[in-house]
Protein backbone atom coordinates (compact mmCIF):
# COMPACT_ATOMS: atom_id res chain seq x y z
CA UNK A 1 -101.97 -30.82 -1.57
CA UNK A 2 -100.69 -31.24 1.88
CA UNK A 3 -100.42 -34.76 3.22
CA UNK A 4 -101.05 -35.50 6.82
CA UNK A 5 -98.29 -37.60 8.33
CA UNK A 6 -98.82 -39.33 11.60
CA UNK A 7 -95.77 -39.77 13.74
CA UNK A 8 -95.88 -42.04 16.71
CA UNK A 9 -93.25 -42.29 19.37
CA UNK A 10 -92.77 -45.02 21.88
CA UNK A 11 -90.59 -45.08 24.89
CA UNK A 12 -87.73 -47.57 25.01
CA UNK A 13 -86.35 -48.63 28.35
CA UNK A 14 -82.55 -48.67 28.47
CA UNK A 15 -80.72 -50.37 31.28
CA UNK A 16 -77.33 -48.95 32.14
CA UNK A 17 -74.93 -51.04 34.16
CA UNK A 18 -73.47 -48.63 36.70
CA UNK A 19 -70.91 -51.14 37.97
CA UNK A 20 -67.52 -49.75 36.97
CA UNK A 21 -65.40 -52.08 34.86
CA UNK A 22 -62.10 -52.81 36.52
CA UNK A 23 -58.86 -52.34 34.61
CA UNK A 24 -55.68 -53.52 36.29
CA UNK A 25 -52.35 -52.13 35.10
CA UNK A 26 -49.37 -54.36 35.90
CA UNK A 27 -46.16 -52.41 35.51
CA UNK A 28 -42.59 -53.69 35.61
CA UNK A 29 -40.85 -51.29 37.98
CA UNK A 30 -37.29 -52.64 38.03
CA UNK A 31 -35.02 -55.47 36.90
CA UNK A 32 -31.74 -56.24 38.61
CA UNK A 33 -29.27 -58.67 37.03
CA UNK A 34 -25.52 -59.16 37.51
CA UNK A 35 -23.02 -57.49 35.21
CA UNK A 36 -21.16 -60.78 34.66
CA UNK A 37 -22.29 -64.37 34.11
CA UNK A 38 -20.80 -67.60 32.81
CA UNK A 39 -22.13 -69.72 29.97
CA UNK A 40 -23.83 -72.88 31.23
CA UNK A 41 -24.14 -71.56 34.76
CA UNK A 42 -26.82 -69.84 36.80
CA UNK A 43 -27.29 -66.16 37.54
CA UNK A 44 -29.76 -64.42 39.86
CA UNK A 45 -32.28 -61.87 38.61
CA UNK A 46 -34.67 -59.81 40.76
CA UNK A 47 -37.66 -57.84 39.49
CA UNK A 48 -40.46 -55.78 40.97
CA UNK A 49 -44.01 -55.40 39.64
CA UNK A 50 -46.65 -52.87 40.76
CA UNK A 51 -50.36 -52.71 39.94
CA UNK A 52 -51.10 -49.10 38.97
CA UNK A 53 -54.73 -49.85 38.19
CA UNK A 54 -57.73 -51.54 39.71
CA UNK A 55 -57.52 -54.94 41.46
CA UNK A 56 -56.59 -57.93 39.31
CA UNK A 57 -58.98 -60.15 41.22
CA UNK A 58 -57.89 -63.58 42.29
CA UNK A 59 -56.06 -64.37 39.05
CA UNK A 60 -52.68 -65.97 38.42
CA UNK A 61 -50.07 -65.18 35.79
CA UNK A 62 -46.38 -65.75 35.12
CA UNK A 63 -43.43 -63.50 34.45
CA UNK A 64 -41.07 -64.68 31.69
CA UNK A 65 -37.31 -64.07 31.57
CA UNK A 66 -35.34 -63.61 28.34
CA UNK A 67 -31.82 -62.79 27.15
CA UNK A 68 -31.52 -60.29 24.30
CA UNK A 69 -28.55 -59.03 22.29
CA UNK A 70 -30.14 -55.57 22.16
CA UNK A 71 -32.52 -53.35 24.11
CA UNK A 72 -35.53 -54.29 21.98
CA UNK A 73 -37.77 -57.09 23.21
CA UNK A 74 -38.56 -59.58 20.45
CA UNK A 75 -40.22 -62.80 21.63
CA UNK A 76 -39.35 -64.52 18.32
CA UNK A 77 -35.58 -63.94 18.49
CA UNK A 78 -34.71 -63.35 22.15
CA UNK A 79 -33.69 -66.36 24.21
CA UNK A 80 -36.38 -67.61 26.59
CA UNK A 81 -34.81 -68.74 29.89
CA UNK A 82 -37.88 -69.62 31.93
CA UNK A 83 -40.66 -68.15 34.02
CA UNK A 84 -41.92 -67.73 37.55
CA UNK A 85 -45.58 -67.92 38.54
CA UNK A 86 -47.42 -65.21 40.41
CA UNK A 87 -50.24 -66.81 42.39
CA UNK A 88 -53.18 -64.70 43.55
CA UNK A 89 -54.29 -61.20 42.77
CA UNK A 90 -52.68 -57.83 43.21
CA UNK A 91 -54.50 -54.87 44.77
CA UNK A 92 -54.15 -51.29 43.52
CA UNK A 93 -50.69 -49.83 44.23
CA UNK A 94 -49.54 -53.16 45.69
CA UNK A 95 -46.35 -54.72 44.39
CA UNK A 96 -44.32 -57.90 44.56
CA UNK A 97 -40.65 -58.68 44.11
CA UNK A 98 -39.40 -61.96 42.68
CA UNK A 99 -35.87 -63.34 42.83
CA UNK A 100 -34.95 -66.40 40.81
CA UNK A 101 -31.96 -68.17 39.31
CA UNK A 102 -31.80 -68.90 35.58
CA UNK A 103 -29.10 -70.65 33.56
CA UNK A 104 -27.28 -69.06 30.66
CA UNK A 105 -27.36 -71.58 27.79
CA UNK A 106 -24.07 -73.38 27.09
CA UNK A 107 -21.87 -71.81 24.44
CA UNK A 108 -23.23 -68.26 24.80
CA UNK A 109 -20.84 -65.36 25.19
CA UNK A 110 -20.89 -61.59 24.83
CA UNK A 111 -23.18 -58.86 26.14
CA UNK A 112 -26.86 -59.69 26.78
CA UNK A 113 -29.73 -57.71 28.26
CA UNK A 114 -31.90 -59.51 30.80
CA UNK A 115 -35.58 -58.86 29.99
CA UNK A 116 -38.62 -59.56 32.14
CA UNK A 117 -42.05 -59.85 30.53
CA UNK A 118 -44.74 -59.46 33.21
CA UNK A 119 -47.84 -61.56 32.54
CA UNK A 120 -46.02 -63.35 29.73
CA UNK A 121 -49.13 -65.25 28.55
CA UNK A 122 -51.44 -62.21 28.74
CA UNK A 123 -53.63 -63.80 31.44
CA UNK A 124 -54.65 -60.30 32.60
CA UNK A 125 -55.92 -59.33 29.15
CA UNK A 126 -58.05 -56.42 30.35
CA UNK A 127 -55.11 -54.25 31.41
CA UNK A 128 -55.23 -50.56 30.59
CA UNK A 129 -51.74 -50.79 29.08
CA UNK A 130 -49.51 -53.67 28.02
CA UNK A 131 -46.67 -51.30 27.07
CA UNK A 132 -45.28 -51.13 30.61
CA UNK A 133 -45.19 -54.92 31.14
CA UNK A 134 -41.68 -55.41 29.77
CA UNK A 135 -38.30 -54.04 30.60
CA UNK A 136 -34.66 -54.92 31.09
CA UNK A 137 -31.84 -54.46 33.56
CA UNK A 138 -30.18 -51.07 33.02
CA UNK A 139 -26.79 -52.59 32.19
CA UNK A 140 -25.98 -55.44 29.87
CA UNK A 141 -24.68 -58.67 31.39
CA UNK A 142 -21.31 -59.80 30.01
CA UNK A 143 -21.45 -63.56 29.49
CA UNK A 144 -18.12 -65.39 29.37
CA UNK A 145 -17.50 -68.89 28.13
CA UNK A 146 -16.94 -71.35 30.94
CA UNK A 147 -13.36 -72.56 31.31
CA UNK A 148 -12.85 -76.03 29.89
CA UNK A 149 -12.99 -79.00 32.19
CA UNK A 150 -9.78 -80.86 32.98
CA UNK A 151 -10.60 -84.55 33.22
CA UNK A 152 -7.70 -86.64 34.49
CA UNK A 153 -7.62 -90.42 34.57
CA UNK A 154 -6.81 -91.79 38.01
CA UNK A 155 -6.10 -95.33 39.08
CA UNK A 156 -6.78 -98.14 36.61
CA UNK A 157 -7.11 -101.66 37.96
CA UNK A 158 -7.05 -104.71 35.69
CA UNK A 159 -7.45 -108.29 36.89
CA UNK A 160 -4.24 -110.28 37.39
CA UNK A 161 -5.68 -113.38 35.74
CA UNK A 162 -7.79 -112.80 32.67
CA UNK A 163 -8.70 -115.33 30.01
CA UNK A 164 -9.67 -114.68 26.38
CA UNK A 165 -13.43 -114.84 25.83
CA UNK A 166 -14.22 -114.52 29.56
CA UNK A 167 -15.61 -111.31 31.03
CA UNK A 168 -13.24 -109.39 33.25
CA UNK A 169 -13.78 -106.38 35.50
CA UNK A 170 -11.66 -103.31 34.90
CA UNK A 171 -12.07 -100.39 37.29
CA UNK A 172 -10.87 -96.84 36.87
CA UNK A 173 -11.45 -93.39 38.23
CA UNK A 174 -11.68 -90.01 36.57
CA UNK A 175 -11.50 -86.68 38.37
CA UNK A 176 -12.13 -83.13 37.25
CA UNK A 177 -9.25 -80.86 38.22
CA UNK A 178 -10.94 -77.67 37.03
CA UNK A 179 -13.43 -75.47 38.85
CA UNK A 180 -15.98 -75.92 36.04
CA UNK A 181 -18.35 -78.88 36.24
CA UNK A 182 -18.38 -81.54 33.54
CA UNK A 183 -21.88 -82.03 32.12
């Protein structure tokens, strides 16, 4: 026996959003840092960022600066120095250059690579690639320990007439005869 099967079809309306989704692509183009720095003192770093994708829109983000012993960025072990905000959007193929001073932590010495992490908090989370957001200066920065301070006592003045149990004023001066500041 042959069974009759009824098949019914109904049309389903599908709406397609034809508005293209925008994907910015922030890319770290260059990092410039000095070849020498001193522990406990500031150094200047300059970096350039380009948007190789669609507009970011009117969004803000920050770029974070790190010191690393090697050429591999590791947020958990590299030394965070600080950040600089980028306010406002970035159009396609537009770029910006930042220059800022950061301090090398006291007691550090040896070679370090200066890393920049563009959009350090991932505020532009819809980027086409996050792989090009980080980079470092091409040469390591040799950090030297700061020379010690040389504190020298100057004039000491004691009162001519002092009595036991009575407060007296003693004045003195101290000067630093080194080029390094005393913290």
